[in-house]
């Protein structure tokens, strides 16, 4: 009685502590990037940083539709004004003159360090004369009114020059001072969120404010808004994942409970049966939160399937209880096999825990902790909870041997099945491996198509590839970017690329700034040069005093820094394009309309610019996944060896361990072949699911092999396999209905693997019986 109270007391206390932690400290995340691998090199780490927090990740592309163009233009202006006042947005532009004027003012304030035309000759008497004569021509032209506003402070035209260089080569159509698509039916806006693309809470808040601001300015009008951004797609992914997790968890739980209820015919026993699974799931979730700082929603969805696996352990115990023995005696009889079952499943999941995918490592830790805790609760707590008089219904009698005509046919059927699957997989004539990260995206194709359409209309940067310039310091990275301009201009002129954006156009290197300031004359020299240049020109005396003041202010100003640009349109660009990662600085060069991305790595390398590299995001992603696929294959081999070692130790025979493991390994091969033959290449998520199948399938073979020692136990063990196989298939089968590729891949793979494991176990191990060296009903708990 004391042991019973102690076991139940400790278990209850730990459950209460875990529940208290889960309800007060648990943090749930939905950032899908945790299911991306960590970069192996600087290129891959830069790629991942851009994917999570880069400039492209914060852009929201907006289209206003379903109204007359004039009404849409008016709505666009009001909407842009509302967004501009909203603190969750850093930058807003609808092509309106108000926003253009603000950007123009930002440029004018620092024009002399931004303009590449600032040289000593530019401010000589001859250079000023030429500039003034050109201004006179401009004043007489169609843009004369605009030129007049800049004349007194900027007669050399540096502001306009910088503006032209920063303006993309292709812009949307304008109607009534607002951007439109070519058809004139959609008003366009570009918004940059303050939150990074990986900050899903911030992105969600920004999108809610976007909708609220639009509703406020639209009123009762018929217009509607479409928008797209990496952040919006991430938030939508989170919604889909959360929806999947909720209903799939409910579905798998209901199906498992129905199976248990039909077998045990006692609500109390069914409730007790799920206690180890719930305890393991709770412990696993707490462990993941402590180990990783949060729990991903996909991990929670996967954790629901742990219910189907962890209820196997009580089922092994309850269905094996004999009419003439106590629960403690039953536990002592099957404990060696139960320990092996827990060990093999744990070893199969260890490869997940070692993964460089943070999300997969979460699944691994959840499985390892959950399975171990479920096994411990089954052994130490469950016997004290089962009603003393309860026994399972007697299993129907089964023949211990097949009819003579069928003896030995099992291996032949297995061989035919393996050969047929292999032939179909090879006949499929498609790649066996899937390294494309895009196939992980749970979003509908229509959402992705909308993003591509808006990105093309607004001439937004490509997300498939980018040029990166790196350096040990910020200054070195900026100087590297400056060296790239001549080549980029050549490629642009040749039609190899559309537009490009250089951070050095917004923040030149300190060396370039010093050179340009040195080219600005001292006040006396500049005034003398200006007086000479004005001789004979129709300008009033004193017109250019603002120019003289601005030049002197620029000449003596402190170097321009990102901090000095904070809060301006220029500062937003610098923050988006220049970042520090580890001990190095990286400047990203976004481009549009890259004609031949495959040729760009060679062209960039041929420039000989140190620190410059071309990153094909899709290629880098495929390279990362391919590398981790190979790594996962290694982990799979290690997992098989660890499971084999556990079997050899527990069964005290390396030959018996091979006999037990062989059907499961063949089941893994059949599962892989079936996936490929059905048109589903194997992704890294299928591989990690195979590891789970390895542990689960080994459990089934162990108990089937054990049954062959005694004809009296045969029927009971087949019933046990039916129960545990059914609950596992229900739990993982629910995942096959998921729209989240990670969960779908794991569910489909485990279901196939479980079916093949059970089938091959029956085909290969039914006749003749294994030798009696397997742990038997009289085996002591210390024997294995």
Short mmCIF file of C-alpha atoms in Angstrom, two decimals, residues 58-544:
data_model
loop_
_atom_site.label_atom_id
_atom_site.label_comp_id
_atom_site.label_asym_id
_atom_site.label_seq_id
_atom_site.Cartn_x
_atom_site.Cartn_y
_atom_site.Cartn_z
CA UNK A 58 8.63 42.92 -44.69
CA UNK A 59 7.04 44.19 -47.90
CA UNK A 60 3.26 44.07 -48.25
CA UNK A 61 1.98 44.46 -51.83
CA UNK A 62 -1.57 45.79 -52.00
CA UNK A 63 -4.19 46.05 -54.76
CA UNK A 64 -7.48 47.94 -54.41
CA UNK A 65 -10.17 46.77 -56.84
CA UNK A 66 -13.87 46.66 -57.79
CA UNK A 67 -14.55 50.37 -58.22
CA UNK A 68 -14.07 53.13 -60.80
CA UNK A 69 -10.44 54.27 -61.34
CA UNK A 70 -11.09 57.79 -60.02
CA UNK A 71 -12.74 56.40 -56.90
CA UNK A 72 -9.92 53.90 -56.41
CA UNK A 73 -7.32 56.66 -56.78
CA UNK A 74 -9.07 58.73 -54.13
CA UNK A 75 -9.36 55.68 -51.88
CA UNK A 76 -5.68 54.88 -52.42
CA UNK A 77 -4.67 58.39 -51.33
CA UNK A 78 -6.80 58.23 -48.18
CA UNK A 79 -5.65 54.68 -47.40
CA UNK A 80 -1.98 55.60 -47.83
CA UNK A 81 -2.41 58.59 -45.52
CA UNK A 82 -4.00 56.38 -42.86
CA UNK A 83 -1.25 53.77 -43.12
CA UNK A 84 1.41 56.46 -42.96
CA UNK A 85 0.11 57.49 -39.54
CA UNK A 86 -0.05 53.91 -38.27
CA UNK A 87 3.03 53.08 -36.14
CA UNK A 88 3.13 49.42 -37.19
CA UNK A 89 4.28 50.46 -40.68
CA UNK A 90 7.70 51.87 -41.51
CA UNK A 91 7.08 52.91 -45.06
CA UNK A 92 4.07 53.56 -47.30
CA UNK A 93 3.94 54.53 -50.97
CA UNK A 94 1.05 54.66 -53.41
CA UNK A 95 2.87 56.73 -56.03
CA UNK A 96 1.29 59.95 -54.75
CA UNK A 97 3.09 63.29 -54.92
CA UNK A 98 2.99 63.75 -51.14
CA UNK A 99 5.13 60.67 -50.59
CA UNK A 100 7.39 61.59 -53.49
CA UNK A 101 8.01 65.03 -51.94
CA UNK A 102 8.94 63.49 -48.61
CA UNK A 103 11.46 61.17 -50.24
CA UNK A 104 12.78 64.10 -52.24
CA UNK A 105 13.39 66.07 -49.05
CA UNK A 106 15.27 63.16 -47.52
CA UNK A 107 17.53 62.99 -50.58
CA UNK A 108 18.07 66.75 -50.77
CA UNK A 109 19.35 66.86 -47.18
CA UNK A 110 22.29 64.56 -47.99
CA UNK A 111 22.60 65.01 -51.75
CA UNK A 112 26.29 65.92 -51.78
CA UNK A 113 27.40 62.65 -50.19
CA UNK A 114 24.98 60.57 -52.28
CA UNK A 115 25.71 62.02 -55.72
CA UNK A 116 28.47 60.34 -57.71
CA UNK A 117 28.83 63.56 -59.76
CA UNK A 118 30.36 65.49 -56.86
CA UNK A 119 33.91 66.27 -58.01
CA UNK A 120 36.14 69.35 -57.84
CA UNK A 121 35.45 70.10 -61.52
CA UNK A 122 31.73 70.04 -60.87
CA UNK A 123 32.12 73.07 -58.56
CA UNK A 124 34.71 74.96 -60.61
CA UNK A 125 33.65 78.12 -62.48
CA UNK A 126 33.30 76.19 -65.73
CA UNK A 127 31.41 73.34 -64.06
CA UNK A 128 28.99 75.69 -62.36
CA UNK A 129 28.48 77.64 -65.60
CA UNK A 130 27.53 74.47 -67.45
CA UNK A 131 25.16 73.43 -64.67
CA UNK A 132 23.47 76.85 -64.58
CA UNK A 133 22.97 76.90 -68.34
CA UNK A 134 21.38 73.48 -68.11
CA UNK A 135 19.06 74.76 -65.36
CA UNK A 136 17.96 77.57 -67.66
CA UNK A 137 17.00 75.01 -70.27
CA UNK A 138 15.09 73.04 -67.67
CA UNK A 139 13.20 76.11 -66.49
CA UNK A 140 11.96 76.65 -70.03
CA UNK A 141 10.76 73.06 -70.34
CA UNK A 142 7.68 71.20 -69.16
CA UNK A 143 9.21 70.50 -65.75
CA UNK A 144 10.14 74.14 -65.20
CA UNK A 145 7.89 74.67 -62.18
CA UNK A 146 9.44 71.68 -60.41
CA UNK A 147 13.00 72.70 -61.33
CA UNK A 148 12.33 76.20 -59.98
CA UNK A 149 11.65 74.82 -56.48
CA UNK A 150 15.17 73.32 -56.38
CA UNK A 151 17.09 76.01 -58.25
CA UNK A 152 18.21 78.25 -55.38
CA UNK A 153 19.53 75.47 -53.18
CA UNK A 154 20.70 73.01 -55.83
CA UNK A 155 21.75 74.67 -59.10
CA UNK A 156 23.99 71.72 -59.99
CA UNK A 157 20.98 69.36 -59.92
CA UNK A 158 22.39 66.76 -57.54
CA UNK A 159 18.99 66.09 -55.92
CA UNK A 160 17.36 65.22 -59.23
CA UNK A 161 20.37 63.14 -60.27
CA UNK A 162 20.26 61.08 -57.08
CA UNK A 163 16.48 60.72 -57.36
CA UNK A 164 16.74 59.43 -60.92
CA UNK A 165 19.36 56.90 -59.90
CA UNK A 166 17.27 55.63 -57.01
CA UNK A 167 14.06 55.44 -59.05
CA UNK A 168 13.37 51.98 -60.56
CA UNK A 169 13.58 51.72 -64.32
CA UNK A 170 9.97 50.57 -64.52
CA UNK A 171 7.13 51.90 -62.40
CA UNK A 172 3.39 51.25 -62.32
CA UNK A 173 0.98 53.33 -64.36
CA UNK A 174 -0.31 56.51 -62.65
CA UNK A 175 -3.93 57.66 -62.60
CA UNK A 176 -4.97 60.70 -60.57
CA UNK A 177 -1.72 60.74 -58.58
CA UNK A 178 -1.84 57.04 -57.67
CA UNK A 179 -0.24 53.84 -58.94
CA UNK A 180 -2.35 51.47 -61.03
CA UNK A 181 -1.77 48.26 -62.93
CA UNK A 182 -1.68 48.36 -66.73
CA UNK A 183 -5.40 47.68 -67.03
CA UNK A 184 -6.26 50.65 -64.81
CA UNK A 185 -8.56 48.47 -62.71
CA UNK A 186 -6.36 48.01 -59.63
CA UNK A 187 -4.83 50.79 -57.51
CA UNK A 188 -1.47 49.66 -56.10
CA UNK A 189 0.39 50.39 -52.87
CA UNK A 190 3.60 49.19 -51.26
CA UNK A 191 3.88 49.00 -47.48
CA UNK A 192 6.78 47.94 -45.28
CA UNK A 193 5.98 46.59 -41.83
CA UNK A 194 8.00 47.51 -38.79
CA UNK A 195 8.00 43.85 -37.71
CA UNK A 196 10.37 41.48 -39.47
CA UNK A 197 9.02 38.64 -41.57
CA UNK A 198 9.82 36.08 -38.85
CA UNK A 199 7.91 38.04 -36.18
CA UNK A 200 4.54 36.44 -36.83
CA UNK A 201 2.87 38.20 -33.93
CA UNK A 202 4.02 41.53 -35.32
CA UNK A 203 3.02 40.55 -38.84
CA UNK A 204 -0.41 39.42 -37.64
CA UNK A 205 -0.92 42.72 -35.85
CA UNK A 206 0.18 44.66 -38.95
CA UNK A 207 -2.26 42.76 -41.17
CA UNK A 208 -5.11 43.35 -38.73
CA UNK A 209 -4.31 47.06 -38.70
CA UNK A 210 -4.12 47.00 -42.49
CA UNK A 211 -7.64 45.60 -42.66
CA UNK A 212 -8.96 47.99 -40.03
CA UNK A 213 -7.45 51.04 -41.76
CA UNK A 214 -8.88 49.96 -45.10
CA UNK A 215 -12.35 49.41 -43.63
CA UNK A 216 -12.22 52.83 -42.02
CA UNK A 217 -11.37 54.73 -45.23
CA UNK A 218 -13.58 52.64 -47.54
CA UNK A 219 -16.76 53.12 -45.57
CA UNK A 220 -19.70 51.67 -47.48
CA UNK A 221 -17.91 51.68 -50.84
CA UNK A 222 -17.75 48.59 -53.06
CA UNK A 223 -13.93 48.42 -53.27
CA UNK A 224 -12.08 45.41 -51.94
CA UNK A 225 -8.45 44.88 -51.02
CA UNK A 226 -6.06 42.12 -52.02
CA UNK A 227 -2.61 41.90 -50.49
CA UNK A 228 0.34 39.58 -50.34
CA UNK A 229 3.63 39.39 -48.49
CA UNK A 230 5.92 36.74 -46.98
CA UNK A 231 4.60 37.78 -43.58
CA UNK A 232 0.99 37.48 -44.72
CA UNK A 233 1.66 34.05 -46.17
CA UNK A 234 3.40 33.00 -42.94
CA UNK A 235 0.41 34.16 -40.88
CA UNK A 236 -1.94 32.29 -43.24
CA UNK A 237 0.26 29.20 -42.87
CA UNK A 238 0.03 29.52 -39.11
CA UNK A 239 -3.76 29.69 -39.33
CA UNK A 240 -3.90 26.59 -41.52
CA UNK A 241 -1.51 24.72 -39.22
CA UNK A 242 -3.49 25.69 -36.10
CA UNK A 243 -6.71 24.59 -37.78
CA UNK A 244 -5.12 21.28 -38.77
CA UNK A 245 -3.70 20.71 -35.30
CA UNK A 246 -7.05 21.34 -33.62
CA UNK A 247 -9.27 19.08 -35.68
CA UNK A 248 -6.71 16.35 -36.34
CA UNK A 249 -5.91 16.11 -32.64
CA UNK A 250 -9.61 15.76 -31.91
CA UNK A 251 -10.07 13.20 -34.69
CA UNK A 252 -7.14 11.01 -33.65
CA UNK A 253 -8.18 11.15 -29.98
CA UNK A 254 -11.76 10.13 -30.74
CA UNK A 255 -10.66 7.25 -32.99
CA UNK A 256 -8.18 5.94 -30.42
CA UNK A 257 -10.76 6.13 -27.64
CA UNK A 258 -13.30 4.28 -29.80
CA UNK A 259 -10.86 1.42 -30.36
CA UNK A 260 -9.95 1.22 -26.68
CA UNK A 261 -13.60 1.36 -25.67
CA UNK A 262 -14.54 -1.47 -28.02
CA UNK A 263 -11.73 -3.64 -26.64
CA UNK A 264 -11.88 -2.96 -22.88
CA UNK A 265 -15.64 -2.30 -22.50
CA UNK A 266 -14.97 -0.17 -19.43
CA UNK A 267 -14.84 3.66 -19.38
CA UNK A 268 -12.61 3.56 -16.30
CA UNK A 269 -10.10 1.21 -17.93
CA UNK A 270 -10.11 3.33 -21.11
CA UNK A 271 -9.43 6.43 -19.02
CA UNK A 272 -6.63 4.67 -17.18
CA UNK A 273 -5.21 3.46 -20.49
CA UNK A 274 -4.67 7.01 -21.76
CA UNK A 275 -3.02 8.17 -18.52
CA UNK A 276 0.51 7.17 -19.66
CA UNK A 277 -0.03 8.81 -23.06
CA UNK A 278 -1.33 12.07 -21.56
CA UNK A 279 1.50 12.07 -19.01
CA UNK A 280 4.07 11.49 -21.73
CA UNK A 281 2.58 14.16 -23.99
CA UNK A 282 2.53 16.70 -21.16
CA UNK A 283 6.12 15.90 -20.18
CA UNK A 284 7.26 16.09 -23.79
CA UNK A 285 5.65 19.49 -24.35
CA UNK A 286 7.24 20.90 -21.20
CA UNK A 287 10.63 19.46 -22.18
CA UNK A 288 10.44 21.04 -25.65
CA UNK A 289 9.50 24.43 -24.20
CA UNK A 290 12.37 24.26 -21.71
CA UNK A 291 14.84 23.06 -24.34
CA UNK A 292 13.88 25.37 -27.20
CA UNK A 293 12.16 28.30 -25.50
CA UNK A 294 8.86 27.56 -27.25
CA UNK A 295 6.81 24.77 -28.80
CA UNK A 296 5.90 24.86 -32.47
CA UNK A 297 2.26 24.31 -33.40
CA UNK A 298 3.32 21.47 -35.71
CA UNK A 299 5.03 19.81 -32.74
CA UNK A 300 1.75 20.01 -30.85
CA UNK A 301 -0.08 18.46 -33.79
CA UNK A 302 2.52 15.74 -33.98
CA UNK A 303 2.26 15.28 -30.21
CA UNK A 304 -1.36 14.27 -30.62
CA UNK A 305 -0.13 11.25 -32.58
CA UNK A 306 1.99 10.34 -29.58
CA UNK A 307 -1.33 9.36 -28.03
CA UNK A 308 -1.66 6.58 -30.59
CA UNK A 309 1.87 5.28 -29.95
CA UNK A 310 1.99 5.74 -26.17
CA UNK A 311 -1.32 3.93 -25.54
CA UNK A 312 0.42 0.89 -27.02
CA UNK A 313 2.26 0.32 -23.75
CA UNK A 314 -0.87 0.01 -21.57
CA UNK A 315 -2.39 -2.13 -24.33
CA UNK A 316 0.61 -4.48 -24.24
CA UNK A 317 0.05 -4.83 -20.50
CA UNK A 318 -3.74 -5.00 -20.34
CA UNK A 319 -4.38 -7.34 -23.27
CA UNK A 320 -1.74 -9.79 -22.04
CA UNK A 321 -3.20 -10.19 -18.57
CA UNK A 322 -4.31 -13.74 -17.83
CA UNK A 323 -7.36 -14.65 -15.90
CA UNK A 324 -5.36 -16.24 -13.07
CA UNK A 325 -2.73 -13.55 -12.49
CA UNK A 326 -2.50 -10.14 -10.89
CA UNK A 327 -1.54 -7.00 -12.81
CA UNK A 328 1.82 -7.00 -11.04
CA UNK A 329 2.51 -10.54 -12.24
CA UNK A 330 1.56 -9.60 -15.80
CA UNK A 331 3.89 -6.62 -15.66
CA UNK A 332 6.76 -8.80 -14.41
CA UNK A 333 6.13 -11.23 -17.29
CA UNK A 334 6.10 -8.68 -20.11
CA UNK A 335 8.46 -6.08 -18.61
CA UNK A 336 11.50 -7.20 -20.67
CA UNK A 337 9.54 -6.74 -23.89
CA UNK A 338 8.05 -3.47 -22.67
CA UNK A 339 11.51 -2.09 -21.96
CA UNK A 340 12.72 -3.15 -25.38
CA UNK A 341 9.67 -1.53 -26.98
CA UNK A 342 10.38 1.79 -25.24
CA UNK A 343 14.10 1.57 -26.05
CA UNK A 344 13.62 0.87 -29.76
CA UNK A 345 11.09 3.69 -30.23
CA UNK A 346 13.38 6.05 -28.33
CA UNK A 347 16.42 5.13 -30.42
CA UNK A 348 14.40 5.62 -33.59
CA UNK A 349 13.47 9.15 -32.48
CA UNK A 350 17.01 10.10 -31.41
CA UNK A 351 17.89 10.88 -35.02
CA UNK A 352 15.14 13.49 -34.99
CA UNK A 353 16.60 15.00 -31.85
CA UNK A 354 20.01 15.29 -33.52
CA UNK A 355 18.57 17.04 -36.58
CA UNK A 356 19.78 20.50 -37.59
CA UNK A 357 16.16 21.40 -38.31
CA UNK A 358 15.00 23.04 -35.10
CA UNK A 359 11.43 21.96 -35.81
CA UNK A 360 12.41 18.32 -36.32
CA UNK A 361 14.57 18.41 -33.20
CA UNK A 362 11.46 19.54 -31.31
CA UNK A 363 9.56 16.52 -32.66
CA UNK A 364 12.46 14.28 -31.61
CA UNK A 365 12.63 15.63 -28.06
CA UNK A 366 8.85 15.42 -27.72
CA UNK A 367 8.89 11.78 -28.85
CA UNK A 368 11.85 10.68 -26.72
CA UNK A 369 10.60 12.27 -23.51
CA UNK A 370 6.97 11.32 -24.21
CA UNK A 371 7.74 7.66 -24.92
CA UNK A 372 10.05 7.24 -21.93
CA UNK A 373 7.57 8.88 -19.55
CA UNK A 374 4.68 6.86 -20.98
CA UNK A 375 6.67 3.67 -20.45
CA UNK A 376 7.54 4.61 -16.87
CA UNK A 377 3.95 5.53 -16.02
CA UNK A 378 2.77 2.24 -17.53
CA UNK A 379 5.18 0.26 -15.37
CA UNK A 380 5.03 2.24 -12.12
CA UNK A 381 1.58 3.85 -11.99
CA UNK A 382 -0.83 1.97 -14.24
CA UNK A 383 -0.94 -1.32 -12.21
CA UNK A 384 -2.19 0.66 -9.21
CA UNK A 385 -5.04 2.27 -11.18
CA UNK A 386 -6.61 -0.80 -12.81
CA UNK A 387 -9.62 -2.17 -10.86
CA UNK A 388 -8.51 -5.37 -9.06
CA UNK A 389 -11.27 -7.53 -10.54
CA UNK A 390 -10.90 -6.40 -14.13
CA UNK A 391 -9.61 -8.85 -16.77
CA UNK A 392 -9.64 -8.60 -20.56
CA UNK A 393 -12.07 -10.70 -22.50
CA UNK A 394 -10.64 -14.03 -23.54
CA UNK A 395 -9.14 -13.96 -27.01
CA UNK A 396 -10.57 -16.39 -29.57
CA UNK A 397 -8.50 -19.50 -30.09
CA UNK A 398 -6.12 -19.41 -33.05
CA UNK A 399 -4.26 -22.33 -34.67
CA UNK A 400 -0.58 -22.29 -33.83
CA UNK A 401 0.41 -23.52 -37.29
CA UNK A 402 -0.83 -22.91 -40.81
CA UNK A 403 -2.11 -25.81 -42.95
CA UNK A 404 0.72 -27.77 -44.50
CA UNK A 405 0.10 -26.38 -47.99
CA UNK A 406 0.79 -22.87 -46.71
CA UNK A 407 3.89 -23.58 -44.65
CA UNK A 408 6.82 -21.63 -46.04
CA UNK A 409 4.72 -19.54 -48.40
CA UNK A 410 5.15 -16.37 -46.33
CA UNK A 411 8.75 -15.63 -47.37
CA UNK A 412 7.86 -16.21 -51.02
CA UNK A 413 4.94 -13.79 -50.82
CA UNK A 414 7.25 -11.26 -49.16
CA UNK A 415 9.81 -11.63 -51.94
CA UNK A 416 7.14 -11.15 -54.62
CA UNK A 417 5.87 -8.04 -52.83
CA UNK A 418 9.37 -6.56 -52.54
CA UNK A 419 10.24 -7.28 -56.17
CA UNK A 420 6.94 -5.87 -57.46
CA UNK A 421 7.33 -2.66 -55.44
CA UNK A 422 10.91 -2.22 -56.59
CA UNK A 423 9.95 -2.68 -60.25
CA UNK A 424 7.12 -0.14 -59.96
CA UNK A 425 9.39 2.38 -58.23
CA UNK A 426 12.05 2.03 -60.92
CA UNK A 427 9.44 2.17 -63.69
CA UNK A 428 8.20 5.50 -62.33
CA UNK A 429 11.29 7.09 -63.93
CA UNK A 430 11.33 10.06 -61.57
CA UNK A 431 13.68 11.32 -58.92
CA UNK A 432 13.51 9.41 -55.66
CA UNK A 433 14.36 12.49 -53.62
CA UNK A 434 12.49 15.73 -53.07
CA UNK A 435 14.77 18.59 -52.00
CA UNK A 436 12.42 21.44 -52.91
CA UNK A 437 11.45 23.53 -49.89
CA UNK A 438 8.51 24.96 -51.85
CA UNK A 439 6.75 21.62 -51.48
CA UNK A 440 6.60 22.24 -47.73
CA UNK A 441 4.33 25.25 -48.24
CA UNK A 442 0.79 24.56 -46.99
CA UNK A 443 -0.75 27.53 -48.81
CA UNK A 444 -3.14 27.05 -51.75
CA UNK A 445 -1.77 27.67 -55.24
CA UNK A 446 -4.10 30.66 -55.68
CA UNK A 447 -2.40 32.52 -52.81
CA UNK A 448 1.04 31.92 -54.30
CA UNK A 449 -0.17 33.01 -57.76
CA UNK A 450 -1.54 36.25 -56.31
CA UNK A 451 1.83 37.00 -54.73
CA UNK A 452 3.63 36.47 -58.03
CA UNK A 453 1.15 38.70 -59.86
CA UNK A 454 1.42 41.62 -57.40
CA UNK A 455 5.20 41.31 -57.28
CA UNK A 456 5.44 41.55 -61.05
CA UNK A 457 3.05 44.51 -61.36
CA UNK A 458 4.86 46.50 -58.65
CA UNK A 459 8.32 45.57 -59.92
CA UNK A 460 9.16 44.17 -56.49
CA UNK A 461 12.53 42.45 -55.98
CA UNK A 462 12.88 38.84 -57.00
CA UNK A 463 12.82 36.39 -54.12
CA UNK A 464 14.48 33.57 -56.02
CA UNK A 465 18.02 34.93 -56.12
CA UNK A 466 20.12 37.82 -54.90
CA UNK A 467 23.62 39.26 -54.97
CA UNK A 468 25.40 39.60 -51.63
CA UNK A 469 28.49 41.61 -50.74
CA UNK A 470 30.23 40.74 -47.49
CA UNK A 471 33.01 42.17 -45.41
CA UNK A 472 34.60 42.00 -41.98
CA UNK A 473 33.26 45.49 -41.22
CA UNK A 474 30.38 47.64 -42.36
CA UNK A 475 32.81 49.86 -44.24
CA UNK A 476 34.31 46.90 -46.07
CA UNK A 477 30.87 45.63 -47.09
CA UNK A 478 29.88 49.08 -48.40
CA UNK A 479 33.09 49.43 -50.40
CA UNK A 480 32.47 46.01 -51.94
CA UNK A 481 28.98 47.10 -53.00
CA UNK A 482 30.40 50.25 -54.62
CA UNK A 483 32.74 48.13 -56.71
CA UNK A 484 29.75 46.25 -58.15
CA UNK A 485 28.00 49.25 -59.74
CA UNK A 486 29.90 49.31 -63.09
CA UNK A 487 29.20 45.64 -63.72
CA UNK A 488 25.54 45.97 -62.73
CA UNK A 489 25.08 48.90 -65.10
CA UNK A 490 26.62 46.86 -67.93
CA UNK A 491 24.30 43.95 -67.22
CA UNK A 492 21.33 46.31 -67.07
CA UNK A 493 22.24 47.89 -70.41
CA UNK A 494 22.60 44.44 -71.96
CA UNK A 495 19.17 43.37 -70.69
CA UNK A 496 20.57 40.71 -68.36
CA UNK A 497 18.82 42.31 -65.40
CA UNK A 498 16.09 44.90 -64.90
CA UNK A 499 16.61 47.22 -61.95
CA UNK A 500 18.92 46.80 -58.98
CA UNK A 501 19.25 48.43 -55.57
CA UNK A 502 22.59 49.24 -53.95
CA UNK A 503 22.75 50.16 -50.29
CA UNK A 504 25.76 52.35 -51.12
CA UNK A 505 23.41 54.63 -53.07
CA UNK A 506 21.67 55.36 -49.77
CA UNK A 507 24.73 55.14 -47.50
CA UNK A 508 28.09 55.49 -49.29
CA UNK A 509 31.20 54.12 -47.64
CA UNK A 510 33.09 56.46 -45.34
CA UNK A 511 35.92 56.60 -47.89
CA UNK A 512 33.55 57.71 -50.64
CA UNK A 513 31.91 60.27 -48.38
CA UNK A 514 35.32 61.72 -47.46
CA UNK A 515 36.30 61.94 -51.11
CA UNK A 516 33.09 63.74 -52.04
CA UNK A 517 33.32 66.19 -49.16
CA UNK A 518 36.90 66.95 -50.08
CA UNK A 519 35.69 67.90 -53.59
CA UNK A 520 33.45 70.63 -52.15
CA UNK A 521 35.24 74.03 -52.26
CA UNK A 522 35.72 76.23 -49.24
CA UNK A 523 33.22 79.13 -48.95
CA UNK A 524 35.42 81.84 -50.50
CA UNK A 525 36.49 79.71 -53.44
CA UNK A 526 32.94 78.51 -54.09
CA UNK A 527 31.53 82.08 -54.01
CA UNK A 528 34.25 83.26 -56.39
CA UNK A 529 33.56 80.36 -58.79
CA UNK A 530 29.82 81.01 -58.63
CA UNK A 531 30.24 84.77 -59.35
CA UNK A 532 32.36 83.94 -62.39
CA UNK A 533 29.82 81.38 -63.59
CA UNK A 534 26.89 83.81 -63.21
CA UNK A 535 28.42 86.50 -65.42
CA UNK A 536 25.98 87.29 -68.22
CA UNK A 537 23.25 84.90 -66.96
CA UNK A 538 19.74 86.19 -66.07
CA UNK A 539 19.78 85.32 -62.36
CA UNK A 540 19.21 87.89 -59.63
CA UNK A 541 21.95 88.61 -57.12
CA UNK A 542 21.66 86.55 -53.95
CA UNK A 543 19.52 83.84 -55.58
CA UNK A 544 22.01 81.10 -54.71
#
